[in-house]
PDB file of C-alpha atoms and ligand atoms in Angstrom:
ATOM      1  CA  MET U 293     -10.846 -16.603  15.075  1.00  0.00           C
ATOM      2  CA  ARG U 294     -14.336 -15.725  14.094  1.00  0.00           C
ATOM      3  CA  VAL U 295     -16.297 -17.969  11.881  1.00  0.00           C
ATOM      4  CA  ILE U 296     -19.977 -17.845  10.772  1.00  0.00           C
ATOM      5  CA  VAL U 297     -21.814 -20.966  10.283  1.00  0.00           C
ATOM      6  CA  GLY U 298     -24.688 -20.976   7.873  1.00  0.00           C
ATOM      7  CA  ILE U 299     -27.017 -23.664   8.031  1.00  0.00           C
ATOM      8  CA  THR U 300     -29.871 -24.526   5.254  1.00  0.00           C
ATOM      9  CA  GLY U 301     -32.600 -26.706   4.424  1.00  0.00           C
ATOM     10  CA  ALA U 302     -30.821 -29.197   2.625  1.00  0.00           C
ATOM     11  CA  SER U 303     -30.398 -32.731   4.161  1.00  0.00           C
ATOM     12  CA  GLY U 304     -27.259 -33.375   6.206  1.00  0.00           C
ATOM     13  CA  SER U 305     -27.770 -31.220   9.383  1.00  0.00           C
ATOM     14  CA  ILE U 306     -25.423 -33.751  10.986  1.00  0.00           C
ATOM     15  CA  TYR U 307     -22.569 -31.953   9.216  1.00  0.00           C
ATOM     16  CA  ALA U 308     -23.248 -28.705  10.887  1.00  0.00           C
ATOM     17  CA  VAL U 309     -24.059 -30.120  14.221  1.00  0.00           C
ATOM     18  CA  SER U 310     -20.748 -31.750  14.223  1.00  0.00           C
ATOM     19  CA  LEU U 311     -18.866 -28.723  12.795  1.00  0.00           C
ATOM     20  CA  LEU U 312     -20.491 -26.466  15.533  1.00  0.00           C
ATOM     21  CA  ARG U 313     -19.190 -28.954  18.139  1.00  0.00           C
ATOM     22  CA  ALA U 314     -15.616 -28.947  16.533  1.00  0.00           C
ATOM     23  CA  LEU U 315     -15.472 -25.337  16.227  1.00  0.00           C
ATOM     24  CA  PHE U 316     -16.653 -25.022  20.119  1.00  0.00           C
ATOM     25  CA  ASN U 317     -13.743 -27.650  20.941  1.00  0.00           C
ATOM     26  CA  HIS U 318     -11.359 -25.476  19.058  1.00  0.00           C
ATOM     27  CA  GLY U 319     -12.114 -22.473  21.007  1.00  0.00           C
ATOM     28  CA  ILE U 320     -13.359 -20.529  17.764  1.00  0.00           C
ATOM     29  CA  GLU U 321     -15.830 -17.813  18.102  1.00  0.00           C
ATOM     30  CA  ILE U 322     -19.015 -18.899  16.321  1.00  0.00           C
ATOM     31  CA  TYR U 323     -21.773 -16.827  14.822  1.00  0.00           C
ATOM     32  CA  GLY U 324     -24.827 -18.969  13.368  1.00  0.00           C
ATOM     33  CA  VAL U 325     -27.577 -18.079  11.131  1.00  0.00           C
ATOM     34  CA  CYS U 326     -30.187 -21.090  10.265  1.00  0.00           C
ATOM     35  CA  SER U 327     -32.856 -20.704   7.660  1.00  0.00           C
ATOM     36  CA  SER U 328     -36.240 -21.436   8.593  1.00  0.00           C
ATOM     37  CA  ILE U 329     -36.430 -24.837   6.830  1.00  0.00           C
ATOM     38  CA  GLY U 330     -32.861 -25.342   7.982  1.00  0.00           C
ATOM     39  CA  LYS U 331     -34.445 -25.434  11.527  1.00  0.00           C
ATOM     40  CA  GLU U 332     -37.018 -28.030  10.496  1.00  0.00           C
ATOM     41  CA  VAL U 333     -34.427 -30.492   8.866  1.00  0.00           C
ATOM     42  CA  MET U 334     -32.157 -30.244  11.683  1.00  0.00           C
ATOM     43  CA  GLN U 335     -35.163 -31.332  14.000  1.00  0.00           C
ATOM     44  CA  THR U 336     -36.015 -33.933  11.830  1.00  0.00           C
ATOM     45  CA  GLU U 337     -32.943 -35.360  11.184  1.00  0.00           C
ATOM     46  CA  CYS U 338     -30.834 -34.751  14.324  1.00  0.00           C
ATOM     47  CA  GLY U 339     -33.560 -34.147  16.843  1.00  0.00           C
ATOM     48  CA  VAL U 340     -31.919 -30.820  18.014  1.00  0.00           C
ATOM     49  CA  GLY U 341     -32.695 -27.077  17.845  1.00  0.00           C
ATOM     50  CA  LEU U 342     -30.506 -24.041  17.931  1.00  0.00           C
ATOM     51  CA  SER U 343     -30.925 -23.709  21.729  1.00  0.00           C
ATOM     52  CA  ASP U 344     -29.030 -26.849  22.172  1.00  0.00           C
ATOM     53  CA  PHE U 345     -25.803 -24.834  21.061  1.00  0.00           C
ATOM     54  CA  PRO U 346     -25.629 -21.939  23.644  1.00  0.00           C
ATOM     55  CA  PHE U 347     -22.118 -21.462  22.729  1.00  0.00           C
ATOM     56  CA  VAL U 348     -23.254 -20.208  19.128  1.00  0.00           C
ATOM     57  CA  ASN U 349     -24.133 -16.537  18.740  1.00  0.00           C
ATOM     58  CA  TRP U 350     -27.293 -17.074  16.812  1.00  0.00           C
ATOM     59  CA  ASN U 351     -28.638 -14.551  14.438  1.00  0.00           C
ATOM     60  CA  ALA U 352     -32.323 -14.646  13.214  1.00  0.00           C
ATOM     61  CA  ALA U 353     -32.352 -15.237   9.377  1.00  0.00           C
ATOM     62  CA  ASP U 354     -34.645 -12.360   8.926  1.00  0.00           C
ATOM     63  CA  ASP U 355     -32.235  -9.819  10.838  1.00  0.00           C
ATOM     64  CA  MET U 356     -30.734  -7.939   8.170  1.00  0.00           C
ATOM     65  CA  SER U 357     -29.289  -5.476  10.789  1.00  0.00           C
ATOM     66  CA  ALA U 358     -27.158  -8.009  12.432  1.00  0.00           C
ATOM     67  CA  PRO U 359     -23.638  -7.153  12.451  1.00  0.00           C
ATOM     68  CA  ILE U 360     -22.549 -10.135  10.014  1.00  0.00           C
ATOM     69  CA  ALA U 361     -24.813  -8.392   7.286  1.00  0.00           C
ATOM     70  CA  SER U 362     -22.031  -5.809   7.138  1.00  0.00           C
ATOM     71  CA  GLY U 363     -18.604  -5.683   5.732  1.00  0.00           C
ATOM     72  CA  ALA U 364     -17.465  -4.004   8.789  1.00  0.00           C
ATOM     73  CA  SER U 365     -17.920  -7.313  10.787  1.00  0.00           C
ATOM     74  CA  CYS U 366     -15.572  -9.262   8.899  1.00  0.00           C
ATOM     75  CA  ALA U 367     -15.245 -12.777  10.265  1.00  0.00           C
ATOM     76  CA  ASP U 368     -12.588 -14.890   9.158  1.00  0.00           C
ATOM     77  CA  SER U 369     -14.347 -17.228   7.267  1.00  0.00           C
ATOM     78  CA  MET U 370     -17.905 -18.613   6.649  1.00  0.00           C
ATOM     79  CA  VAL U 371     -19.213 -21.864   5.946  1.00  0.00           C
ATOM     80  CA  ILE U 372     -22.469 -22.994   4.541  1.00  0.00           C
ATOM     81  CA  VAL U 373     -23.428 -26.573   5.633  1.00  0.00           C
ATOM     82  CA  PRO U 374     -25.267 -28.130   4.260  1.00  0.00           C
ATOM     83  CA  CYS U 375     -25.705 -25.517   1.357  1.00  0.00           C
ATOM     84  CA  SER U 376     -29.305 -26.100  -0.413  1.00  0.00           C
ATOM     85  CA  MET U 377     -29.306 -25.783  -4.243  1.00  0.00           C
ATOM     86  CA  ASN U 378     -31.789 -22.701  -3.335  1.00  0.00           C
ATOM     87  CA  THR U 379     -29.289 -20.824  -1.090  1.00  0.00           C
ATOM     88  CA  LEU U 380     -26.246 -21.989  -3.519  1.00  0.00           C
ATOM     89  CA  SER U 381     -28.264 -20.569  -6.592  1.00  0.00           C
ATOM     90  CA  CYS U 382     -29.293 -17.300  -4.819  1.00  0.00           C
ATOM     91  CA  VAL U 383     -25.647 -16.594  -3.629  1.00  0.00           C
ATOM     92  CA  ALA U 384     -24.238 -17.424  -6.979  1.00  0.00           C
ATOM     93  CA  SER U 385     -26.684 -14.741  -8.450  1.00  0.00           C
ATOM     94  CA  GLY U 386     -25.870 -12.040  -5.802  1.00  0.00           C
ATOM     95  CA  ILE U 387     -29.252 -12.555  -4.273  1.00  0.00           C
ATOM     96  CA  SER U 388     -29.870 -11.534  -0.548  1.00  0.00           C
ATOM     97  CA  ASN U 389     -33.170 -12.913   0.518  1.00  0.00           C
ATOM     98  CA  ASN U 390     -32.223 -13.458   4.271  1.00  0.00           C
ATOM     99  CA  LEU U 391     -29.241 -12.813   6.511  1.00  0.00           C
ATOM    100  CA  LEU U 392     -27.474 -16.184   5.389  1.00  0.00           C
ATOM    101  CA  GLN U 393     -27.471 -15.099   1.850  1.00  0.00           C
ATOM    102  CA  ARG U 394     -26.520 -11.557   2.735  1.00  0.00           C
ATOM    103  CA  ALA U 395     -23.634 -12.873   5.063  1.00  0.00           C
ATOM    104  CA  ALA U 396     -22.241 -15.039   2.247  1.00  0.00           C
ATOM    105  CA  ALA U 397     -22.505 -12.154  -0.279  1.00  0.00           C
ATOM    106  CA  VAL U 398     -20.519  -9.983   2.213  1.00  0.00           C
ATOM    107  CA  MET U 399     -17.809 -12.590   2.682  1.00  0.00           C
ATOM    108  CA  LEU U 400     -17.366 -12.605  -1.400  1.00  0.00           C
ATOM    109  CA  LYS U 401     -17.317  -8.719  -1.698  1.00  0.00           C
ATOM    110  CA  GLU U 402     -14.591  -8.502   1.187  1.00  0.00           C
ATOM    111  CA  SER U 403     -12.583 -11.127  -0.268  1.00  0.00           C
ATOM    112  CA  ARG U 404     -13.064 -13.528   3.002  1.00  0.00           C
ATOM    113  CA  LYS U 405     -13.046 -17.096   2.881  1.00  0.00           C
ATOM    114  CA  LEU U 406     -16.443 -18.515   2.056  1.00  0.00           C
ATOM    115  CA  ILE U 407     -16.578 -22.449   2.254  1.00  0.00           C
ATOM    116  CA  ILE U 408     -19.708 -23.910   0.581  1.00  0.00           C
ATOM    117  CA  VAL U 409     -20.689 -27.637   1.454  1.00  0.00           C
ATOM    118  CA  PRO U 410     -23.683 -28.150  -1.325  1.00  0.00           C
ATOM    119  CA  ARG U 411     -25.961 -31.533  -0.842  1.00  0.00           C
ATOM    120  CA  GLU U 412     -27.940 -32.507  -3.756  1.00  0.00           C
ATOM    121  CA  THR U 413     -27.735 -35.397  -6.280  1.00  0.00           C
ATOM    122  CA  PRO U 414     -27.897 -35.579  -9.232  1.00  0.00           C
ATOM    123  CA  LEU U 415     -26.889 -32.032 -10.265  1.00  0.00           C
ATOM    124  CA  SER U 416     -28.587 -30.132 -12.805  1.00  0.00           C
ATOM    125  CA  ILE U 417     -26.572 -27.691 -15.463  1.00  0.00           C
ATOM    126  CA  ILE U 418     -27.935 -24.836 -13.608  1.00  0.00           C
ATOM    127  CA  GLN U 419     -26.594 -26.053 -10.183  1.00  0.00           C
ATOM    128  CA  ILE U 420     -23.119 -26.825 -11.752  1.00  0.00           C
ATOM    129  CA  GLU U 421     -22.897 -23.410 -13.345  1.00  0.00           C
ATOM    130  CA  SER U 422     -23.778 -21.712 -10.037  1.00  0.00           C
ATOM    131  CA  MET U 423     -20.899 -23.770  -8.388  1.00  0.00           C
ATOM    132  CA  LEU U 424     -18.861 -22.793 -11.238  1.00  0.00           C
ATOM    133  CA  LYS U 425     -19.895 -19.032 -10.858  1.00  0.00           C
ATOM    134  CA  LEU U 426     -19.052 -19.338  -6.875  1.00  0.00           C
ATOM    135  CA  ALA U 427     -15.610 -20.876  -7.621  1.00  0.00           C
ATOM    136  CA  ASN U 428     -14.649 -18.058  -9.869  1.00  0.00           C
ATOM    137  CA  ALA U 429     -15.892 -15.521  -7.399  1.00  0.00           C
ATOM    138  CA  GLY U 430     -13.289 -17.122  -4.839  1.00  0.00           C
ATOM    139  CA  ALA U 431     -15.754 -19.661  -2.985  1.00  0.00           C
ATOM    140  CA  ILE U 432     -14.319 -23.034  -2.061  1.00  0.00           C
ATOM    141  CA  ILE U 433     -16.624 -25.621  -3.096  1.00  0.00           C
ATOM    142  CA  LEU U 434     -16.576 -28.654  -0.639  1.00  0.00           C
ATOM    143  CA  PRO U 435     -19.273 -31.094  -1.311  1.00  0.00           C
ATOM    144  CA  THR U 436     -20.601 -33.566   0.975  1.00  0.00           C
ATOM    145  CA  MET U 437     -18.588 -36.592  -0.829  1.00  0.00           C
ATOM    146  CA  PRO U 438     -16.831 -38.350   1.897  1.00  0.00           C
ATOM    147  CA  GLY U 439     -13.906 -40.710   1.227  1.00  0.00           C
ATOM    148  CA  PHE U 440     -14.086 -44.289   2.337  1.00  0.00           C
ATOM    149  CA  TYR U 441     -10.264 -45.325   2.282  1.00  0.00           C
ATOM    150  CA  LYS U 442     -10.071 -44.422   6.132  1.00  0.00           C
ATOM    151  CA  ASN U 443     -12.482 -47.523   6.533  1.00  0.00           C
ATOM    152  CA  PRO U 444     -15.476 -45.768   8.519  1.00  0.00           C
ATOM    153  CA  GLN U 445     -17.152 -47.769  11.012  1.00  0.00           C
ATOM    154  CA  SER U 446     -20.172 -45.408  11.762  1.00  0.00           C
ATOM    155  CA  ILE U 447     -21.928 -42.731   9.960  1.00  0.00           C
ATOM    156  CA  GLN U 448     -20.251 -40.226  12.346  1.00  0.00           C
ATOM    157  CA  ASP U 449     -17.033 -41.573  11.086  1.00  0.00           C
ATOM    158  CA  ILE U 450     -18.290 -40.813   7.376  1.00  0.00           C
ATOM    159  CA  VAL U 451     -19.433 -37.237   8.704  1.00  0.00           C
ATOM    160  CA  ASN U 452     -16.132 -36.538  10.609  1.00  0.00           C
ATOM    161  CA  PHE U 453     -14.153 -36.867   6.857  1.00  0.00           C
ATOM    162  CA  ILE U 454     -16.058 -33.837   5.848  1.00  0.00           C
ATOM    163  CA  VAL U 455     -15.962 -31.950   8.944  1.00  0.00           C
ATOM    164  CA  GLU U 456     -12.017 -32.252   9.128  1.00  0.00           C
ATOM    165  CA  LYS U 457     -12.161 -31.269   5.252  1.00  0.00           C
ATOM    166  CA  ILE U 458     -13.902 -28.132   6.431  1.00  0.00           C
ATOM    167  CA  LEU U 459     -11.702 -27.506   9.670  1.00  0.00           C
ATOM    168  CA  THR U 460      -8.687 -27.709   7.250  1.00  0.00           C
ATOM    169  CA  GLN U 461     -10.159 -24.794   5.104  1.00  0.00           C
ATOM    170  CA  ILE U 462     -10.774 -22.661   8.034  1.00  0.00           C
ATOM    171  CA  MET U 463      -7.614 -23.134  10.029  1.00  0.00           C
TER     172      MET U 463
HETATM  173  C1  FMN L 794     -36.437 -33.049   4.647  1.00  0.00           C
HETATM  174  C2  FMN L 794     -35.990 -32.322   3.617  1.00  0.00           C
HETATM  175  C3  FMN L 794     -34.720 -32.414   2.995  1.00  0.00           C
HETATM  176  C4  FMN L 794     -34.346 -31.623   1.930  1.00  0.00           C
HETATM  177  N1  FMN L 794     -33.111 -31.898   1.311  1.00  0.00           N
HETATM  178  C5  FMN L 794     -32.552 -31.111   0.534  1.00  0.00           C
HETATM  179  C6  FMN L 794     -31.177 -31.386  -0.195  1.00  0.00           C
HETATM  180  O1  FMN L 794     -30.503 -32.293   0.018  1.00  0.00           O
HETATM  181  N2  FMN L 794     -30.670 -30.404  -1.105  1.00  0.00           N
HETATM  182  C7  FMN L 794     -31.374 -29.337  -1.383  1.00  0.00           C
HETATM  183  O2  FMN L 794     -30.846 -28.554  -2.087  1.00  0.00           O
HETATM  184  N3  FMN L 794     -32.595 -29.060  -1.037  1.00  0.00           N
HETATM  185  C8  FMN L 794     -33.038 -29.864  -0.116  1.00  0.00           C
HETATM  186  N4  FMN L 794     -34.292 -29.735   0.463  1.00  0.00           N
HETATM  187  C9  FMN L 794     -35.276 -28.655  -0.033  1.00  0.00           C
HETATM  188  C10 FMN L 794     -34.924 -27.094   0.657  1.00  0.00           C
HETATM  189  O3  FMN L 794     -35.131 -27.144   1.809  1.00  0.00           O
HETATM  190  C11 FMN L 794     -35.816 -26.159   0.008  1.00  0.00           C
HETATM  191  O4  FMN L 794     -35.153 -25.876  -1.473  1.00  0.00           O
HETATM  192  C12 FMN L 794     -35.570 -24.761   0.678  1.00  0.00           C
HETATM  193  O5  FMN L 794     -36.190 -23.796  -0.210  1.00  0.00           O
HETATM  194  C13 FMN L 794     -34.203 -24.286   0.872  1.00  0.00           C
HETATM  195  O6  FMN L 794     -34.209 -23.180   1.625  1.00  0.00           O
HETATM  196  P1  FMN L 794     -33.040 -22.427   2.106  1.00  0.00           P
HETATM  197  O7  FMN L 794     -32.192 -22.379   1.069  1.00  0.00           O
HETATM  198  O8  FMN L 794     -33.395 -21.053   2.514  1.00  0.00           O
HETATM  199  O9  FMN L 794     -32.674 -23.108   3.694  1.00  0.00           O
HETATM  200  C14 FMN L 794     -34.842 -30.513   1.344  1.00  0.00           C
HETATM  201  C15 FMN L 794     -36.235 -30.334   2.115  1.00  0.00           C
HETATM  202  C16 FMN L 794     -36.635 -30.925   3.184  1.00  0.00           C
HETATM  203  C17 FMN L 794     -37.870 -30.740   3.784  1.00  0.00           C
END
């Protein structure tokens, strides 16, 4: 199984970091692309960089000739986590300003699974309409809305709740 993980500059890099480790532990082939602000936020929030994940096939966000920019590459699924409102709006509008957005557009046009994990609050009507557009186009909108009925004891427990929801969609 091949999965693309797109990481944007929304808060919540810990979701991406935890998902990458979980995918690796499941033996899944991972292709990664991270926006420039995504790298900054990951360093700020988690104190790690892309080189801390050598098991990921990283693609530069400006590399439009990377295989994941083409429908011929066809990963099984793509997760954008955390997904900024900027990237969400671009993908909903069919805009491909960088490799991450292009890879998402490819998943939609090829009818492959695209899981979007938005992080923002409160939400404007524009953002809600963008989510509706994406859901109508076949994407799965999986917001960072952890449940608390499992009595989480740590931040990692809360994060794992969402990571497990993502894994359930991928598998
Ligand atoms: C520390 C930090 C936290 C941010 N958190 C969010 C957020 O939670 N959601 C969001 O939509 N944008 C957030 N932003 C703004 C995005 O990074 C900004 O809109 C950026 O243009 C997103 O670019 P990208 O979609 O290419 O990653 C944050 C920015 C910074 C610096």
